Coordinates of C-alpha atoms and ligand atoms in Angstrom, one line a residue:
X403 CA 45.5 -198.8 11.7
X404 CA 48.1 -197.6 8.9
X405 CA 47.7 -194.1 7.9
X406 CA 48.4 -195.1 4.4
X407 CA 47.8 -198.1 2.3
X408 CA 48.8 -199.0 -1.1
X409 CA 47.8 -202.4 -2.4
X410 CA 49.4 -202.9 -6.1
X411 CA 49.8 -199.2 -6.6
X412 CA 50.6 -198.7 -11.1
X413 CA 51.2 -195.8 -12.8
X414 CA 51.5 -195.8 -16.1
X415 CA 52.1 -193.4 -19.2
X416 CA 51.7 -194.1 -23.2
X417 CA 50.7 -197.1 -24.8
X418 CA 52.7 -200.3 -26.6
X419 CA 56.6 -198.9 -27.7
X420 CA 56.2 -195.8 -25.6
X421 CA 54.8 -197.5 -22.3
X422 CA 56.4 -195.9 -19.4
X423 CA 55.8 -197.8 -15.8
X424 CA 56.2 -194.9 -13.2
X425 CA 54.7 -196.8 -10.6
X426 CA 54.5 -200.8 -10.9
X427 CA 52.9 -202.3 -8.3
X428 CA 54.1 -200.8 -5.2
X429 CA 53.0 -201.6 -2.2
X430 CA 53.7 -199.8 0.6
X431 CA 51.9 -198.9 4.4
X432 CA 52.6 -195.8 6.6
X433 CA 51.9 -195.2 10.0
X434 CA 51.2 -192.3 12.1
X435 CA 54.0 -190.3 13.2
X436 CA 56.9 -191.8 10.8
X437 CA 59.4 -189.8 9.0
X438 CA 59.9 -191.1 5.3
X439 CA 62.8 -190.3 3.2
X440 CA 62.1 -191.4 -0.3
X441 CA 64.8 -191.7 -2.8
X442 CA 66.2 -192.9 -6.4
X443 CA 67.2 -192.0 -9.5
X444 CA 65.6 -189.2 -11.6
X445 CA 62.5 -191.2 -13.3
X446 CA 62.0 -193.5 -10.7
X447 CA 58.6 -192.5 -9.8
X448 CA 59.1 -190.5 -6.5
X449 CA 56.8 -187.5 -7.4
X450 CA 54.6 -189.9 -9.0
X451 CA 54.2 -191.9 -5.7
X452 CA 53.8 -188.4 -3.7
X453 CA 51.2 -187.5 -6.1
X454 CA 48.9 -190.2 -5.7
X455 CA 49.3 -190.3 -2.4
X456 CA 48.1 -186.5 -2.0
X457 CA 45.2 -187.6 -4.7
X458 CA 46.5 -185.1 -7.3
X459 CA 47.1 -188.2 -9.8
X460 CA 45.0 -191.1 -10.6
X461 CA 46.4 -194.5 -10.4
X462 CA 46.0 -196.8 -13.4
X463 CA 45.7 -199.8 -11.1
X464 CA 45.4 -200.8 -7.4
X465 CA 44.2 -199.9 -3.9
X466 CA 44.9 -197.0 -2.0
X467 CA 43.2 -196.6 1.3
X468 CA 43.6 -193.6 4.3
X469 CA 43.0 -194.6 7.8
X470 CA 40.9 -197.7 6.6
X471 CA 39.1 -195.6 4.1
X472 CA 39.2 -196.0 0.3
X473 CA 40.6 -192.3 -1.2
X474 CA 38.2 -191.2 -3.7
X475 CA 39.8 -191.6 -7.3
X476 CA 38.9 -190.4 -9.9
X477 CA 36.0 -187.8 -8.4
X478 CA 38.0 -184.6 -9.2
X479 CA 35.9 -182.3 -6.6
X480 CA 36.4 -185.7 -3.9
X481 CA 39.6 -185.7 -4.0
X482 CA 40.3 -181.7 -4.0
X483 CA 38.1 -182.2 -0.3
X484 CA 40.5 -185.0 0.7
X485 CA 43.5 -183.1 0.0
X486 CA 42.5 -180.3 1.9
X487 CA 41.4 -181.9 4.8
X488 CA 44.4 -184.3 4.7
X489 CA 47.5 -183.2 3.0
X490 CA 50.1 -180.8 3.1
X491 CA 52.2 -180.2 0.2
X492 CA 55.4 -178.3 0.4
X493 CA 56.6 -178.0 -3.3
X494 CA 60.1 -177.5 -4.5
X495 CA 60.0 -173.9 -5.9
X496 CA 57.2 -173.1 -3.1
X497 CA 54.3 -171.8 -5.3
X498 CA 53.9 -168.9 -3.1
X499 CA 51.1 -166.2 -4.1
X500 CA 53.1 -163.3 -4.9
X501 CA 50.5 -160.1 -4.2
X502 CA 50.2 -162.2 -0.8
X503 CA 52.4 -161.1 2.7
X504 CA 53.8 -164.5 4.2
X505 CA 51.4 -164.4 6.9
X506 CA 48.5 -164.4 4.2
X507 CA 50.0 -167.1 2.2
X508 CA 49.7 -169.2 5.1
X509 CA 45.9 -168.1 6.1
X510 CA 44.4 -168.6 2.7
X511 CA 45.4 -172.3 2.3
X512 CA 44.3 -172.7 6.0
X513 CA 40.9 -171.5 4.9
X514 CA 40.9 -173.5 1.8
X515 CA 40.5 -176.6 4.5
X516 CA 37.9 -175.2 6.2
X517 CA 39.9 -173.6 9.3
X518 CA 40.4 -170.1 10.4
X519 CA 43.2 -170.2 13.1
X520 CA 45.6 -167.2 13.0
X521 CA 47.4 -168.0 16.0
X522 CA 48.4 -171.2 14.5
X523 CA 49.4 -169.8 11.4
X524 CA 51.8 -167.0 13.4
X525 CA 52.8 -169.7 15.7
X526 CA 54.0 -171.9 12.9
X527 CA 55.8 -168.7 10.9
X528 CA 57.5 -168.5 14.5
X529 CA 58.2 -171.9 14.4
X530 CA 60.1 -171.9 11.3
X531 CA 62.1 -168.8 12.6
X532 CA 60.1 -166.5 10.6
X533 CA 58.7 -163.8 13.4
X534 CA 58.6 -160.7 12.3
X535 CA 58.6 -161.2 8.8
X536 CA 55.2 -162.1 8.7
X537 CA 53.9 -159.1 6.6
X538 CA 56.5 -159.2 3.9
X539 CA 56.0 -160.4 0.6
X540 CA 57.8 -163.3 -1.3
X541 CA 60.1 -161.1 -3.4
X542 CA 61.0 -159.6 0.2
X543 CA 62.4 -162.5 1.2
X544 CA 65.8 -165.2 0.2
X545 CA 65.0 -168.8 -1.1
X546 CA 65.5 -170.0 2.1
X547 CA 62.5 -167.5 3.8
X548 CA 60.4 -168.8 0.7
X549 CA 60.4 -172.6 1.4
X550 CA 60.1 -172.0 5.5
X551 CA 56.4 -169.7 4.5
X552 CA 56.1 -173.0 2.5
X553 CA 56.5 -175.2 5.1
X554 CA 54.4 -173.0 7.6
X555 CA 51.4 -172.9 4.5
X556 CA 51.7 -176.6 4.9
X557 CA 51.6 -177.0 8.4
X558 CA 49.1 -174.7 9.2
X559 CA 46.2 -176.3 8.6
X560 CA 47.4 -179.7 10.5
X561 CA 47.4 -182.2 8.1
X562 CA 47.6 -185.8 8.8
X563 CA 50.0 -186.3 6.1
X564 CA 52.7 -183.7 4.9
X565 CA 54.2 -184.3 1.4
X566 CA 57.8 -182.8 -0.1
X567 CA 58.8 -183.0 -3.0
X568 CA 62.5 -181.8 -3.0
X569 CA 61.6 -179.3 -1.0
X570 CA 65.3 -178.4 -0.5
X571 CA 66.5 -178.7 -3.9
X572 CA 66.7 -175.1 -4.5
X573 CA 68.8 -174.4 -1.1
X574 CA 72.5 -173.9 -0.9
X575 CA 73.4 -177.1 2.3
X576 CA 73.5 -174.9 4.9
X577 CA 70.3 -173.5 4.4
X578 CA 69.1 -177.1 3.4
X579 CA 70.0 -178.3 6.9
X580 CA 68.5 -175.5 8.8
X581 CA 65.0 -175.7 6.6
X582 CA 65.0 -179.4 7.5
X583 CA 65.6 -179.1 10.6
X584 CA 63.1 -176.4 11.5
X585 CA 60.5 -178.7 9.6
X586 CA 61.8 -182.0 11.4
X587 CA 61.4 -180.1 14.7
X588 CA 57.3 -179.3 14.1
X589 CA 57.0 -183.0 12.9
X590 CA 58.3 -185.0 15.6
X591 CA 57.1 -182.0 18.4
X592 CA 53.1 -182.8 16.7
X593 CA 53.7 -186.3 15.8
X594 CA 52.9 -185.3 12.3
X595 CA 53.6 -188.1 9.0
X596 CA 55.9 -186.8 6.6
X597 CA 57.6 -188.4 3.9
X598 CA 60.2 -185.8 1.3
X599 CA 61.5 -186.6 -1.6
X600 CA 65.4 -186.1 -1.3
X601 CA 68.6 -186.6 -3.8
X602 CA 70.9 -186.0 -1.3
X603 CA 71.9 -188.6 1.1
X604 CA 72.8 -186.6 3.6
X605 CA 69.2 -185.3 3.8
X606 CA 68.1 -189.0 5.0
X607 CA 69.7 -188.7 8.4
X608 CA 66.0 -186.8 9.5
X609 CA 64.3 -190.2 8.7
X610 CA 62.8 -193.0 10.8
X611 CA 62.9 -194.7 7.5
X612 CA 63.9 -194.6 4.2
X613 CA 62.6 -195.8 1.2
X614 CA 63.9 -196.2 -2.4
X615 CA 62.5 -196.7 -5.4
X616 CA 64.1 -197.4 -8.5
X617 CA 62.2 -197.8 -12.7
X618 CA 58.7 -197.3 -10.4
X619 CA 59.4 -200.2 -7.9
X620 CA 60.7 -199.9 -4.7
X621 CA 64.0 -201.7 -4.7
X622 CA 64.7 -200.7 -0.5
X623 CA 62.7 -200.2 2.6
X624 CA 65.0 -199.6 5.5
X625 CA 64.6 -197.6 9.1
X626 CA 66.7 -194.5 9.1
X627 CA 68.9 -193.1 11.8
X628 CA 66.6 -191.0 13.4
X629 CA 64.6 -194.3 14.0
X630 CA 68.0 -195.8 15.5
X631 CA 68.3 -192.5 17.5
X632 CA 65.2 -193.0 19.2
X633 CA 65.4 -196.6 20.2
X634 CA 69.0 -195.5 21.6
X635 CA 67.4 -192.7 24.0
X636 CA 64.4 -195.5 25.2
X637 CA 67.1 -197.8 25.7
X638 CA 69.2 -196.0 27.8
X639 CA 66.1 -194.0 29.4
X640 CA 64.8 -197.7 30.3
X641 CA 68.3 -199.0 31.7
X642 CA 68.2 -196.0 34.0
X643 CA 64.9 -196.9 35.5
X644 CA 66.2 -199.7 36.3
X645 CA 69.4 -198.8 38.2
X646 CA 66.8 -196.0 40.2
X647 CA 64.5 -199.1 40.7
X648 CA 67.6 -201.1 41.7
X649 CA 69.0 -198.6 44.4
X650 CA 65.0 -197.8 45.2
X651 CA 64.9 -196.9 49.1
X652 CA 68.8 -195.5 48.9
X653 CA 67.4 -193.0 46.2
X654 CA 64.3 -191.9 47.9
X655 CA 66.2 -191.4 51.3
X656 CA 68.6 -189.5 49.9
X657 CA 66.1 -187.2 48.0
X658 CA 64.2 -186.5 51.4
X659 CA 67.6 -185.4 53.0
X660 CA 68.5 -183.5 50.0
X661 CA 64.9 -181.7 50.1
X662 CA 65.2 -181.6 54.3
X663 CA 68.1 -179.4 53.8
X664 CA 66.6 -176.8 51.9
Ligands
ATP1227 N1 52.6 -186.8 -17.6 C1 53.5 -187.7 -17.9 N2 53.5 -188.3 -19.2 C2 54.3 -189.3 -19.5 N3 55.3 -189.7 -18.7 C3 55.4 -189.2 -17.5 C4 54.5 -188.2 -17.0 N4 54.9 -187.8 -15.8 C5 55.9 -188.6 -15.5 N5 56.2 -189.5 -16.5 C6 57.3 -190.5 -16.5 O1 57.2 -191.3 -15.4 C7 58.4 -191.6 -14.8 C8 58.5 -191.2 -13.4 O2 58.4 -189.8 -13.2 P1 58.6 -189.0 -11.9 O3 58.3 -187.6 -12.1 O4 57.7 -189.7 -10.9 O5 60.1 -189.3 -11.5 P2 61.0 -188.8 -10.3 O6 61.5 -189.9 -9.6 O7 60.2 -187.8 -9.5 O8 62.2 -188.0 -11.0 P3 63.0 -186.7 -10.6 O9 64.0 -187.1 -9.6 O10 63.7 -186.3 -11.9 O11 62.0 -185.7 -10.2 C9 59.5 -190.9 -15.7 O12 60.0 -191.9 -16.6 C10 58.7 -189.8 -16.4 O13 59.2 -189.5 -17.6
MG1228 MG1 60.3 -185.7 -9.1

């Protein structure tokens, strides 16, 4: 079953002269535990496709369905419940809670979706190479700090989809590479969904695939290296089970005179 559906997915803004099609008819379908890079020029509707997808926007026209289920547009309090028990958002200039330590950032959205784990929340500020910090607050801490408590908020709570929206596009590279690669490193080690908005090329080599969208259409919908990576490592994983298979009672032989020696 996709994780995401989207049958004929508008968007649109203004009327007549000053129409504006931020979405036209996209269709698209995610599955569990892919990696999504989504690019394209400013205007092309990324954050517009993020935010209907985490049920923060209303689409003028089609289907969206989660895990075979049609998402509740257009019920305000619906959709709130959705996105808690289903998204994580990790947004670009990190809307942290400022009178809040890191660690409590991350335990208040956790209890907004109805959990109350803190050894998830620590293990995930660890995770993003955060230990020790967790009782500072955000103007304790450098941009790159910020978006990793950000990340950790989002993770926190496991949701079944996680959502960024540029979520580097403060970050000088090097930090860039390090956030995403901390985050990339929780995805694939849960099998989590994520699909990030990025400008920068170089950002898509995380990706099982990458999408790209241009004037609210997606004009590309390609797997990513990461996807290429993958199939490389079963590939070569599979041709060595072979070879074993191949020299079968060899092998085993010499394993019991290895072990016999010891
Ligand atoms: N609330 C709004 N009212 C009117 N037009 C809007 C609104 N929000 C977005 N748009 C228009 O919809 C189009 C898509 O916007 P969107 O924010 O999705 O682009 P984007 O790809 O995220 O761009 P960027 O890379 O600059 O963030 C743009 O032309 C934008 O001007
Ligand atoms: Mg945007």
């Amino acid at each position: 079953m996709d994780l995401i559906s989207l049958e004929g997915i508008s968007r649109f803004y203004g009327e007549g002269e000053t129409l504006v099609k931020a979405l036209d008819e996209v269709d698209l379908k995610i599955e569990e535990g892919e990696i999504v890079a989504l690019l394209g020029p400013s205007g092309s509707g990324k954050t517009t496709l993020l935010n209907v997808i985490s049920a923060l926007d209303v689409p003028t026209d089609g289907n969206y369905q989660f895990r075979g289920q049609k998402v509740p547009l257009g019920h305000v309090e619906k959709m709130t419940t959705f996105r808690r028990e289903n998204v994580g958002y990790i947004f670009q200039f990190f809307n942290l809670i400022s009178d809040l330590t890191a660690e409590e950032n991350v335990l208040l959205v956790q209890q907004l979706s109805g959990l109350n784990d803190r050894e998830r929340a620590k293990k995930m500020l660890s995770l993003v190479g955060l230990s020790g910090l967790e009782n500072r607050f955000p103007a304790q801490m450098s941009g790159g700090q910020r978006q990793r408590v950000a990340i950790a908020r989002a993770l926190a709570k496991s949701p079944r989809i996680i959502l960024g929206d540029e979520l580097t596009g403060n970050l000088d590279s090097k930090t860039s590479r390090q956030v995403m690669e901390a985050l990339i490193d929780i995805v694939r080690a849960e099998s989590s969904t994520l699909i990030y908005v990025t400008h920068d090329e170089k950002l898509t080599k995380y990706a099982t695939r990458v999408i790209k969208l241009d004037s609210g259409k997606i004009v590309s919908d390609e797997s990513g290296e990461l996807a290429s990576t993958i199939g490389h490592a079963k590939d070569s994983a599979r041709k060595l089970v072979k070879e074993v298979s191949k020299l079968g009672g060899s092998v085993s032989s010499t394993i019991n005179r290895i072990k016999d020696s010891f």
